[in-house]
Coordinates of C-alpha atoms and ligand atoms in Angstrom, one line a residue:
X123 CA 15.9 2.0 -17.6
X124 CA 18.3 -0.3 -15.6
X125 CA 19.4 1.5 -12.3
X126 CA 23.2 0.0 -11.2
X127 CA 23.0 0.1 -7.3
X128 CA 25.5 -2.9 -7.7
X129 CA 27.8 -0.5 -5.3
X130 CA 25.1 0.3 -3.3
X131 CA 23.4 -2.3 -2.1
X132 CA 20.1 -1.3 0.6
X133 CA 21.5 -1.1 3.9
X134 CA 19.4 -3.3 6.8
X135 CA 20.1 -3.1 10.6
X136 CA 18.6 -5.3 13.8
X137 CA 16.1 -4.1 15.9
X138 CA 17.1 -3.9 19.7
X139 CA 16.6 -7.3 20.9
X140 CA 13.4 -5.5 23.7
X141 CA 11.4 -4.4 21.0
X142 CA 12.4 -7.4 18.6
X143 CA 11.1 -9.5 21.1
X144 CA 8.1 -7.3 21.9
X145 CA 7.1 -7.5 18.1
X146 CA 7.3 -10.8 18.6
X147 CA 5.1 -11.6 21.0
X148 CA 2.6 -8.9 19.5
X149 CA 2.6 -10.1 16.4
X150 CA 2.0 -14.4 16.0
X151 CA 3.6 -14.2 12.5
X152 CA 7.1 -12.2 12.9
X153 CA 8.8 -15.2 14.8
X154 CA 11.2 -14.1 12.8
X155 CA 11.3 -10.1 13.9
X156 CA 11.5 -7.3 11.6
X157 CA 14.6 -5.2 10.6
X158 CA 14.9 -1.6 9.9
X159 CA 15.6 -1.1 5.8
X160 CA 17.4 1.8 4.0
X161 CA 18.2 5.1 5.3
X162 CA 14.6 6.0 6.6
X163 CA 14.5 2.5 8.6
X164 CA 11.6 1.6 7.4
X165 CA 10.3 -2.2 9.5
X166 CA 10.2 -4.9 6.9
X167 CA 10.4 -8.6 7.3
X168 CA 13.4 -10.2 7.2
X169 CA 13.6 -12.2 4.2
X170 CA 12.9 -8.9 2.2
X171 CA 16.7 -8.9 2.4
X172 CA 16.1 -11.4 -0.6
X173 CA 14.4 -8.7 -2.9
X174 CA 15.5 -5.5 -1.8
X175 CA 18.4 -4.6 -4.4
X176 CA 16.0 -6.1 -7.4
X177 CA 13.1 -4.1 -6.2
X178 CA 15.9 -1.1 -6.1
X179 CA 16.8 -2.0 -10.3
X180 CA 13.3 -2.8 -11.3
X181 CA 13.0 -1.9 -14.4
X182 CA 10.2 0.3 -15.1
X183 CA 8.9 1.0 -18.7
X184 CA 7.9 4.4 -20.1
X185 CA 4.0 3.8 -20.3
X186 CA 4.2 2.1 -16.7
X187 CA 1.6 3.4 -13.9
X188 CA 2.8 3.1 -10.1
X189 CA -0.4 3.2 -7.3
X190 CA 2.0 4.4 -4.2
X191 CA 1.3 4.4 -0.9
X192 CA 1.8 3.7 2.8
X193 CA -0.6 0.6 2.8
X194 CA -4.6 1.2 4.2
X195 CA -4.5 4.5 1.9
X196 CA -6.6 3.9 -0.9
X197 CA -4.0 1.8 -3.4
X198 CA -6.1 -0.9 -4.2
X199 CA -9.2 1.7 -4.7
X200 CA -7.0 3.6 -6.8
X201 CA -5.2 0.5 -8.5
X202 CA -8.7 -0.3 -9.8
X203 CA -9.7 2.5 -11.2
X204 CA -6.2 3.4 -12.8
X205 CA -6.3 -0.3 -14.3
X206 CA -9.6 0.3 -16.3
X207 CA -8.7 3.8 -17.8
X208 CA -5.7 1.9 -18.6
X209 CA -7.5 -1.0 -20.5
X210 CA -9.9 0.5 -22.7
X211 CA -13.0 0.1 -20.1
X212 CA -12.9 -3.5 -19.9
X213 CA -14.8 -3.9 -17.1
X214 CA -15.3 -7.2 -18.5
X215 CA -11.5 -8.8 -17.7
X216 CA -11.9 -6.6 -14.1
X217 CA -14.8 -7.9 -12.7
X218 CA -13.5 -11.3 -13.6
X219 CA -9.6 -11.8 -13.1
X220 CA -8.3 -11.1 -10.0
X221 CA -6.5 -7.7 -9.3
X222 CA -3.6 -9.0 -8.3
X223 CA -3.0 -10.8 -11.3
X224 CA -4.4 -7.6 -14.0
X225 CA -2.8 -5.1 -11.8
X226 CA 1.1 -6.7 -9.7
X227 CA 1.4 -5.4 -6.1
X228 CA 5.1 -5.8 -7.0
X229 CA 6.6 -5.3 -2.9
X230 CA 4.1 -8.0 -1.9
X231 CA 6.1 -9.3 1.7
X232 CA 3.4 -11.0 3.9
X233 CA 2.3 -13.9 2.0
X234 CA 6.1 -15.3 2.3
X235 CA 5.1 -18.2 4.1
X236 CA 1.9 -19.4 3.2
X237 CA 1.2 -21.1 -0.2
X238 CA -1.8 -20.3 -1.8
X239 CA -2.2 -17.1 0.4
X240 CA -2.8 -14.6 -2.7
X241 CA -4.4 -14.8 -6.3
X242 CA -3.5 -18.7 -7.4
X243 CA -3.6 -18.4 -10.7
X244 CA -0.5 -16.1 -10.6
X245 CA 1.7 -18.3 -9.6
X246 CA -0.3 -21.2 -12.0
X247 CA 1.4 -18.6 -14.8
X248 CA 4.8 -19.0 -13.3
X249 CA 5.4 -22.7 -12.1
X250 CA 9.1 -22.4 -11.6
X251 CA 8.7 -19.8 -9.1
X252 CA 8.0 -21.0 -4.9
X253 CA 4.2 -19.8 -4.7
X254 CA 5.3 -19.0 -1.3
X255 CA 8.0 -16.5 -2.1
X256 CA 7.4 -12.7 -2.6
X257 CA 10.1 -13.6 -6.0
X258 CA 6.4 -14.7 -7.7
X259 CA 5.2 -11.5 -7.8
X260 CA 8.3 -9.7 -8.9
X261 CA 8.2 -12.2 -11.7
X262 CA 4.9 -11.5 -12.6
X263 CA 5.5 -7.9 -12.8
X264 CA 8.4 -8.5 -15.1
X265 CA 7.0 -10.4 -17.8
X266 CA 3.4 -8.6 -17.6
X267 CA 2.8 -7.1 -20.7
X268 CA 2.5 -3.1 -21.2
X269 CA 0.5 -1.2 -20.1
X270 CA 1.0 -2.5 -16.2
X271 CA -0.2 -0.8 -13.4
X272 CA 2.0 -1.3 -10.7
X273 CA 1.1 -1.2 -6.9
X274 CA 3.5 -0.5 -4.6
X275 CA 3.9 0.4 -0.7
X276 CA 7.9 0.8 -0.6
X277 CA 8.6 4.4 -0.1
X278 CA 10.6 6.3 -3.0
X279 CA 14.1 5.9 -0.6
X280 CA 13.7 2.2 -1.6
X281 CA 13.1 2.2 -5.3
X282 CA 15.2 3.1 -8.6
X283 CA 16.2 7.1 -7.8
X284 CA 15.2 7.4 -11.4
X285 CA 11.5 6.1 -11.3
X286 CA 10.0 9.2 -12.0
X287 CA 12.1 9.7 -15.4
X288 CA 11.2 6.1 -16.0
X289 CA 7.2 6.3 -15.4
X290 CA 4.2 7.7 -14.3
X291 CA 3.7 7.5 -10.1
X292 CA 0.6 8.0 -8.7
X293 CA 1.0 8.6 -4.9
X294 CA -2.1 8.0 -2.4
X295 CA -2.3 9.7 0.8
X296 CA -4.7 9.7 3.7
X297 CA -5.3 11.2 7.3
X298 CA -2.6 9.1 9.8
X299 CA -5.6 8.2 12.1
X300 CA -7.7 6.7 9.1
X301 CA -4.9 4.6 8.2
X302 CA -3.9 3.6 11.7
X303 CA -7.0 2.2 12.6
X304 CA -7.8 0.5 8.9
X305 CA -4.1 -0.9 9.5
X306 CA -5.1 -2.4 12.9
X307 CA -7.9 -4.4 11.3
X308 CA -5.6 -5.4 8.4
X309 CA -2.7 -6.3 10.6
X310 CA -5.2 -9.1 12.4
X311 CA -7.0 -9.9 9.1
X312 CA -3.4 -11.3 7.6
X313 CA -2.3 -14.9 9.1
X314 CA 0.8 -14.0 8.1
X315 CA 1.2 -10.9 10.9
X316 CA -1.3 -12.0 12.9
X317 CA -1.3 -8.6 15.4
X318 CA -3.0 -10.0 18.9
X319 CA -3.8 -7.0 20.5
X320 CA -6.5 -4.5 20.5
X321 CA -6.8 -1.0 19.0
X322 CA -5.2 0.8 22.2
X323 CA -1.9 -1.8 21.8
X324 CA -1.9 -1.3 18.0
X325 CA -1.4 2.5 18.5
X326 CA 0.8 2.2 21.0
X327 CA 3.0 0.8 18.4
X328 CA 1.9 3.0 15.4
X329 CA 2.6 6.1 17.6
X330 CA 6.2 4.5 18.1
X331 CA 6.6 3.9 14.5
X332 CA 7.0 0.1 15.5
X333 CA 4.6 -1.1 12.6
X334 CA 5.3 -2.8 9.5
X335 CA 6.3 -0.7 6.8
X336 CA 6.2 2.2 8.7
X337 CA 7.2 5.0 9.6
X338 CA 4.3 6.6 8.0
X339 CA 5.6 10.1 8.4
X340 CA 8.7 9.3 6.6
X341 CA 7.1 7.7 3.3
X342 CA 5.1 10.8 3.3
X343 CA 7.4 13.4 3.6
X344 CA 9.6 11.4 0.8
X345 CA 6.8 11.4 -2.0
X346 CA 5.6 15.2 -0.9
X347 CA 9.2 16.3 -1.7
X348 CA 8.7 15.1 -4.9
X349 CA 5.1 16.1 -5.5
X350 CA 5.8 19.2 -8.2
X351 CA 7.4 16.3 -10.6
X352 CA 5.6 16.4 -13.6
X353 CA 5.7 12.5 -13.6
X354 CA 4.1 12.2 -10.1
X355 CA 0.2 12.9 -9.4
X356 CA -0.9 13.5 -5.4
X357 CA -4.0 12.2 -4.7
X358 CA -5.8 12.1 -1.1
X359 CA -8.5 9.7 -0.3
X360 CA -10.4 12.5 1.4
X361 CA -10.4 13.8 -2.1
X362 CA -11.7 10.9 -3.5
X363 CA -14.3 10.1 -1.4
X364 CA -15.8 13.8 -1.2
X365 CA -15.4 14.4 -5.3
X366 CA -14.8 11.3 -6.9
X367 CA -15.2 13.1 -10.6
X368 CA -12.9 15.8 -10.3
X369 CA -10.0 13.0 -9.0
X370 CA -11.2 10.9 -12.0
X371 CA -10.6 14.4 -14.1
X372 CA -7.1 14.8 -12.6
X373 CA -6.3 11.3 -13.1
X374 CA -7.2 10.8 -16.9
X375 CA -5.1 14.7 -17.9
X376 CA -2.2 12.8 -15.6
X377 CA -2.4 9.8 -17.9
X378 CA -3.7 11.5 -21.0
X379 CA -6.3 8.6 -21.5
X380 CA -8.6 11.3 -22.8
X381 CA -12.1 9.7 -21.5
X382 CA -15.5 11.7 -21.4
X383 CA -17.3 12.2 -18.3
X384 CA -19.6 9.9 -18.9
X385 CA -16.9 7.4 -19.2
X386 CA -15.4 8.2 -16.0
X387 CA -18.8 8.0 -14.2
X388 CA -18.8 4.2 -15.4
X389 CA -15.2 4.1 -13.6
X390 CA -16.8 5.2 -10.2
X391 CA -19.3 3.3 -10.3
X392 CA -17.6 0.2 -10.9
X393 CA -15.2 1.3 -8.7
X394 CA -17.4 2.2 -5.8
X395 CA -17.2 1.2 -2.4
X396 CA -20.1 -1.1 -2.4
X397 CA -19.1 -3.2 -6.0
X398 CA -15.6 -3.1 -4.8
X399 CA -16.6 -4.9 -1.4
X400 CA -19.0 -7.2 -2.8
X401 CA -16.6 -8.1 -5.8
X402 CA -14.4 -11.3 -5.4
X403 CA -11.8 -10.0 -8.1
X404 CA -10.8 -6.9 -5.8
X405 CA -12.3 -7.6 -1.8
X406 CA -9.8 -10.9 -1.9
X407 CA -12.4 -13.5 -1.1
X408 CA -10.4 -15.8 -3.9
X409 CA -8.1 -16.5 -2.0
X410 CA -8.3 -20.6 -1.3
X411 CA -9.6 -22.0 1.5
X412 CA -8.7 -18.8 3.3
X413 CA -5.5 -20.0 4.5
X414 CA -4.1 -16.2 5.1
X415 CA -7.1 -14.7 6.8
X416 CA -8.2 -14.7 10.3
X417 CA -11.9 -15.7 10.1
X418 CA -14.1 -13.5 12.3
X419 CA -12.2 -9.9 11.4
X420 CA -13.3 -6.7 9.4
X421 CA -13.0 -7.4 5.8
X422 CA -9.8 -6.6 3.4
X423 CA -12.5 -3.8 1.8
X424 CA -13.5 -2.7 5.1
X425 CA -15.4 0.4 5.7
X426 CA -14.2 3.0 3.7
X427 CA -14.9 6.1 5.8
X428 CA -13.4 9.0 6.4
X429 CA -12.4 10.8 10.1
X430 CA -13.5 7.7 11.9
X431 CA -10.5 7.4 14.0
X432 CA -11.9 9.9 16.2
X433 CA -14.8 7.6 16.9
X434 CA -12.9 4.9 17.5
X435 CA -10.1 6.7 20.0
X436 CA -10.4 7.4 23.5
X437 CA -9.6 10.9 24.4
X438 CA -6.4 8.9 26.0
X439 CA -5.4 7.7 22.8
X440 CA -6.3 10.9 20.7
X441 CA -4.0 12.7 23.2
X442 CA -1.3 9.9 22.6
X443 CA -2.1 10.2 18.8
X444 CA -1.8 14.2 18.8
X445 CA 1.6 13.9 20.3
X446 CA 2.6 11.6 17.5
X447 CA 1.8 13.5 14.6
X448 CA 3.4 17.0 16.5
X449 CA 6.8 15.4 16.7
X450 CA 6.6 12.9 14.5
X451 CA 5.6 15.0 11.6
X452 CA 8.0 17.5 12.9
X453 CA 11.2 15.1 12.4
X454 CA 11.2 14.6 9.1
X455 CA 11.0 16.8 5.5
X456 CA 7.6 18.5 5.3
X457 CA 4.7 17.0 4.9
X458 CA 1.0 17.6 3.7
X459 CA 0.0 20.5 5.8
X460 CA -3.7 19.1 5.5
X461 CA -2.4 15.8 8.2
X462 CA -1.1 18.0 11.0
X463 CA -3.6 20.2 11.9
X464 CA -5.5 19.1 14.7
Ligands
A3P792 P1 -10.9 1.1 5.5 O1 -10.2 0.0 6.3 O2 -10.9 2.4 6.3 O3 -12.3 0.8 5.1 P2 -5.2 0.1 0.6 O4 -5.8 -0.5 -0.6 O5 -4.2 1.2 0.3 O6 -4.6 -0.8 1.6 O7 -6.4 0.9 1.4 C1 -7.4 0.2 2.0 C2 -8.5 1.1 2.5 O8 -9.2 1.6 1.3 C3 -9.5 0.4 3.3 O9 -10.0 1.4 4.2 C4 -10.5 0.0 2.3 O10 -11.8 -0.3 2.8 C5 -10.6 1.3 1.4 N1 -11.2 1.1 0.1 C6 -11.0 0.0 -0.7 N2 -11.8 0.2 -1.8 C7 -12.4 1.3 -1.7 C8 -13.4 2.1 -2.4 N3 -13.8 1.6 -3.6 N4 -13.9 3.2 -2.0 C9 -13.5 3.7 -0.8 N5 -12.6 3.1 0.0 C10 -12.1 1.9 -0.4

C-alpha cells in the first residue's frame, strides 16, 4: 500500500563543520561529509537526500520478506536463508546468481560513486538506470517479481509507518561489540568509505555514534518497540549461531513455508559459514575487477564469531565501550536487555 508522506518529507540536518571535517579526513570516501537523517539523526551520505522520501513510500507487497538490521548483524546470513525457504529450495538459482540480484538490498548507499561496484548484471537488467546510482537498486526492487526478500539497514523511523501492515519484517540483532568490530573491517573493506584508521579510532567514533548509519542504539530500540507485532519476527545472531534449527523453526512458523526438518537442515548447511564464505554468489567476490574493495582487508564474510570483541579490545577500550552502551542504551526507548549487561 502507497504511504503519502508528500507533506512530510524526511527531514536532514548538517553535521558541525569539526566533526564533518573530522569524518572527513577519517574516512577517504565521505569528501562529501555525512548528514544526520530523520528524527533519530541517523549519519547517511549526502546524496541519500535523493532517495529518502521514495524509500519512505516504497511500496511493499503482502507476501514481501524484509531482512532488517543495523548492517554487520547477520542480514545477508539471514537474507540467504530466508530467500531459499522462499523459493522452493532452489539451491540451484542461489549458488549461482548473485544475492544481490535474487534477494534487493533496497537502501544500498555506498556504491554511489563507483560503477560496477555491486552485482553487474543488475544494472545489465535495467540499462536506463546510472549503474552508479543507489536509484538502480530501488528499481530493481520495484519491478522484481513476488515473492522478494528485501534487505534493508534503514531503521523503521525511515520507512513507510505502515510496513508492518504491509509485510512480513524479519529484524536481526547482535551484541554492539560484535558489530562494532565486524563494521571496522567493513568500513575499510568498502572503497567507497574507505575508514583509515585502526580499531581504537573506529571505536572512538562508534562510541560517539559518529558512524555511518548509526546510531546503533537508536535502530534498536525502534524495531524492539515493535517486536510483539505479529508481522515482525526478532532474531539474534547469537541465536543463530548457538541453535541454528530452532531459528530455522521460528523462521518457517513466521513465514508459514511449512518445511520438514530435514529440509531446514539442507538450509543450514547451504547456508553455513564455510559455503557462505567460499561462495561467490553471497561472499561478493563477483564484483569486477574489484573496483570497491580495498585489497589486503578481512573479507565481506569475515569471521563469523561470536563475543570476539572482547579479544580484540584493550581493557581501555572495553572501559570506553562499557560507558557507551550504559548511557547510550540509556537514552533511548528500551532495548534488548540481553546487550546491556556487562
Ligand atoms: P563478522 O565480520 O563478525 O564475521 P551483515 O550481513 O548484516 O552485514 O552481517 C555481516 C556479519 O555476518 C559478518 O560478521 C559476517 O561474516 C557474518 N556472516 C555472514 N554469513 C554468515 C554465516 N553464514 N554464518 C555466520 N555468520 C555469517
Amino acid at each position: 500500500m502507497a504511504e503519502n508522506r508528500d507533506s512530510c518529507p524526511v527531514m536532514t540536518f548538517p553535521l558541525a563543520p569539526k566533526i564533518q571535517q573530522e569524518l572527513q579526513t577519517k574516512f577517504g570516501s565521505f569528501d562529501k561529509g555525512l548528514l544526520e537523517v530523520g528524527p533519530g539523526r541517523y549519519l547517511l551520505p549526502p546524496h541519500c537526500r535523493l532517495y529518502l522520501d521514495k524509500y519512505a513510500q516504497f511500496r511493499f507487497r503482502p507476501d514481501d520478506v524484509v531482512v532488517m538490521g543495523f548492517p554487520r548483524s547477520g542480514t545477508t546470513w539471514t537474507q540467504e536463508m530466508v530467500w531459499c525457504m522462499t523459493h522452493d529450495l532452489d539451491f540451484t538459482t542461489a549458488i549461482n546468481t548473485p544475492l544481490r540480484e535474487r534477494s534487493p538490498f533496497l537502501d544500498t548507499l555506498t556504491g554511489f560513486s563507483l560503477p560496477g561496484f555491486l552485482a553487474v548484471n543488475i544494472f545489465k537488467q535495467h540499462p536506463d538506470e546510472d549503474s552508479s546510482t543507489t536509484g538502480a537498486f530501488l528499481a530493481r526492487a520495484e519491478s522484481l517479481p513476488s515473492p522478494r526478500v528485501i534487505k534493508i539497514h534503514l531503521p523503521f523511523s525511515l520507512l513507510p509507518p505502515s510496513i508492518l501492515e504491509s509485510c512480513k519484517v524479519i529484524y536481526v540483532a547482535r551484541h554492539p561489540g560484535d558489530v562494532c568490530v565486524s563494521y571496522y573491517h567493513l568500513q575499510r573493506l568498502l572503497k567507497s568509505v574507505n575508514f583509515k584508521g585502526d580499531l581504537e579510532e573506529f571505536l572512538d567514533l562508534w562510541c560517539r555514534d559518529l558512524v555511518l548509519r548509526g546510531p546503533y542504539w537508536s535502530h534498536l530500540s525502534e524495531a524492539w518497540a515493535k517486536r510483539t507485532h505479529p508481522n515482525l519476527l526478532w532474531l539474534y545472531y547469537e541465536d543463530m549461531k548457538k541453535d541454528l534449527l530452532r531459528e530455522l523453526q521460528c523462521l518457517d512458523h513466521f513465514l508459514a513455508t511449512g518445511l520438514t526438518e530435514d529440509e531446514l537442515l539442507q538450509v543450514a548447511q547451504h547456508s553455513s559459514f564455510a559455503n557462505m564464505k567460499a561462495r561467490p554468489a553471497t561472499n561478493l567476490s563477483l564484483i569486477p575487477e574489484s573496483p570497491g574493495l580495498m585489497p589486503g582487508e578481512a573479507e565481506f564474510v569475515r569471521k563469523g564469531a561470536t563475543g570476539d570483541w572482547v579479544n580484540r579490545f584493550t581493557s581501555q577500550m572495553k572501559a570506553k565501550f562499557q560507558a557507551w552502551v550504559e548511557t547510550g542504551s540509556k537514552g533511548v526507548g528500551e532495548v534488548p536487555p540481553r546487550y546491556t549487561q556487562g
